[in-house]
């Protein structure tokens, strides 16, 4: 984050630390994210897709991955059971997206035959949950106060 530069101090040169510009710091951060997170994830997904499809997929997350768990929680303040949510799925589905969420797209890419059901959906039983379940819930967090902030 800092470059060493020699600046004249009382007639002699002494190394002084000068911060880099914000754009250089952002470029470094972007490289870090791409190199250490996105590329390994992509290579694992491609490698997995080249072999047999996975037997199951279990999803944990927040509103980005929620596929309707909050519809079955009476205490939840975050629900996607009205338009425009699900407009491309024929109506509200509980997802905070127009159609499929990232977990649905990844499951489809990996060869899962159908969408992963919400864990709290009473219709998701037996053979369906053996092939994966989505535990994601909008407003989820580690602290009890997560949704209240």
Coordinates of C-alpha atoms in Angstrom, one line a residue:
X1 CA 0.0 0.0 0.0
X2 CA 2.9 2.3 0.4
X3 CA 5.8 3.0 -1.9
X4 CA 9.3 4.0 -0.7
X5 CA 10.5 7.2 -2.2
X6 CA 13.6 9.1 -1.4
X7 CA 12.8 12.8 -0.7
X8 CA 15.5 15.3 0.2
X9 CA 15.5 16.0 3.9
X10 CA 18.1 18.4 5.2
X11 CA 20.4 17.9 2.2
X12 CA 20.4 14.1 2.3
X13 CA 18.0 11.5 0.9
X14 CA 16.0 9.5 3.4
X15 CA 13.3 6.9 2.5
X16 CA 9.8 8.2 3.2
X17 CA 6.6 6.1 2.9
X18 CA 4.0 7.8 0.7
X19 CA 0.5 6.2 0.3
X20 CA -0.5 4.9 -3.2
X21 CA -3.4 6.5 -5.0
X22 CA -6.9 5.0 -4.2
X23 CA -7.2 3.7 -7.8
X24 CA -4.0 1.7 -7.4
X25 CA -5.3 0.3 -4.1
X26 CA -8.7 -0.6 -5.8
X27 CA -6.9 -2.3 -8.6
X28 CA -4.8 -4.4 -6.1
X29 CA -8.0 -5.3 -4.2
X30 CA -9.8 -6.3 -7.4
X31 CA -6.9 -8.5 -8.5
X32 CA -6.9 -10.1 -5.0
X33 CA -10.6 -10.9 -5.2
X34 CA -10.5 -12.3 -8.7
X35 CA -7.3 -14.3 -8.2
X36 CA -8.1 -15.8 -4.8
X37 CA -11.9 -16.2 -4.9
X38 CA -13.5 -16.1 -8.4
X39 CA -10.9 -18.1 -10.4
X40 CA -10.8 -21.0 -8.0
X41 CA -14.6 -21.1 -7.8
X42 CA -14.9 -21.1 -11.5
X43 CA -12.3 -23.9 -12.0
X44 CA -14.1 -26.1 -9.4
X45 CA -17.4 -25.5 -11.1
X46 CA -16.0 -26.3 -14.6
X47 CA -14.2 -29.4 -13.2
X48 CA -17.3 -30.6 -11.4
X49 CA -19.5 -30.1 -14.5
X50 CA -17.1 -32.1 -16.6
X51 CA -17.7 -35.2 -14.5
X52 CA -20.9 -36.6 -13.1
X53 CA -23.5 -34.1 -11.9
X54 CA -23.6 -33.6 -8.1
X55 CA -26.0 -35.8 -6.1
X56 CA -27.2 -32.9 -3.9
X57 CA -26.7 -29.2 -3.2
X58 CA -27.3 -27.6 0.1
X59 CA -27.5 -23.8 0.1
X60 CA -26.9 -21.3 3.0
X61 CA -27.2 -17.5 2.7
X62 CA -29.3 -14.4 2.8
X63 CA -31.7 -12.7 0.4
X64 CA -29.5 -13.3 -2.6
X65 CA -30.1 -17.1 -2.2
X66 CA -33.5 -17.1 -0.4
X67 CA -35.9 -19.1 -2.5
X68 CA -39.0 -18.8 -0.3
X69 CA -38.0 -19.9 3.2
X70 CA -39.2 -16.5 4.6
X71 CA -42.7 -17.2 3.2
X72 CA -43.1 -19.9 5.9
X73 CA -41.7 -17.8 8.8
X74 CA -44.4 -15.9 10.6
X75 CA -41.9 -13.7 12.3
X76 CA -40.0 -12.7 9.1
X77 CA -40.3 -9.1 8.0
X78 CA -38.5 -9.8 4.7
X79 CA -40.8 -11.5 2.3
X80 CA -40.9 -11.6 -1.5
X81 CA -44.5 -12.7 -2.0
X82 CA -45.6 -9.8 -4.2
X83 CA -44.7 -8.3 -7.6
X84 CA -42.3 -7.4 -9.0
X85 CA -40.5 -10.4 -7.4
X86 CA -40.8 -13.5 -9.6
X87 CA -42.2 -11.6 -12.5
X88 CA -40.3 -13.9 -15.0
X89 CA -41.4 -17.0 -13.1
X90 CA -45.1 -16.4 -13.6
X91 CA -45.6 -14.7 -10.2
X92 CA -44.0 -14.3 -6.8
X93 CA -42.0 -17.3 -5.8
X94 CA -40.4 -16.1 -2.6
X95 CA -37.1 -15.3 -4.4
X96 CA -35.8 -11.8 -4.2
X97 CA -35.1 -11.9 -8.0
X98 CA -37.1 -11.8 -11.2
X99 CA -36.5 -15.4 -11.9
X100 CA -33.8 -17.8 -10.7
X101 CA -31.3 -16.8 -8.0
X102 CA -27.5 -17.6 -8.2
X103 CA -28.0 -21.0 -6.4
X104 CA -30.6 -22.0 -9.0
X105 CA -28.4 -21.0 -11.9
X106 CA -25.4 -22.9 -10.4
X107 CA -27.5 -26.0 -9.8
X108 CA -28.7 -25.9 -13.4
X109 CA -25.1 -25.4 -14.6
X110 CA -23.9 -28.4 -12.6
X111 CA -26.7 -30.6 -14.0
X112 CA -29.3 -30.7 -11.2
X113 CA -32.6 -31.7 -12.8
X114 CA -34.9 -29.2 -10.9
X115 CA -34.8 -26.2 -8.6
X116 CA -33.7 -26.8 -5.0
X117 CA -36.7 -26.6 -2.6
X118 CA -36.9 -24.2 0.3
X119 CA -36.2 -26.1 3.6
X120 CA -39.3 -24.8 5.3
X121 CA -41.7 -25.6 2.4
X122 CA -44.1 -28.3 3.7
X123 CA -44.2 -29.8 0.2
X124 CA -40.4 -30.4 0.3
X125 CA -40.2 -33.9 1.7
X126 CA -38.7 -37.4 1.1
X127 CA -36.9 -37.8 -2.2
X128 CA -36.9 -34.0 -2.9
X129 CA -34.8 -33.0 0.1
X130 CA -32.3 -35.9 -0.4
X131 CA -31.1 -34.1 -3.5
X132 CA -30.6 -30.8 -1.7
X133 CA -32.3 -28.1 0.3
X134 CA -32.0 -24.3 0.4
X135 CA -31.7 -23.0 4.0
X136 CA -31.1 -19.3 2.9
X137 CA -33.3 -16.7 4.6
X138 CA -33.5 -13.0 3.8
X139 CA -32.3 -10.8 6.7
X140 CA -30.2 -13.6 8.1
X141 CA -27.1 -12.8 10.1
X142 CA -25.0 -14.0 13.0
X143 CA -26.3 -11.5 15.5
X144 CA -29.9 -11.3 16.8
X145 CA -29.9 -7.6 15.9
X146 CA -29.1 -8.1 12.2
X147 CA -32.6 -7.5 10.9
X148 CA -33.2 -4.6 13.4
X149 CA -30.4 -2.4 12.1

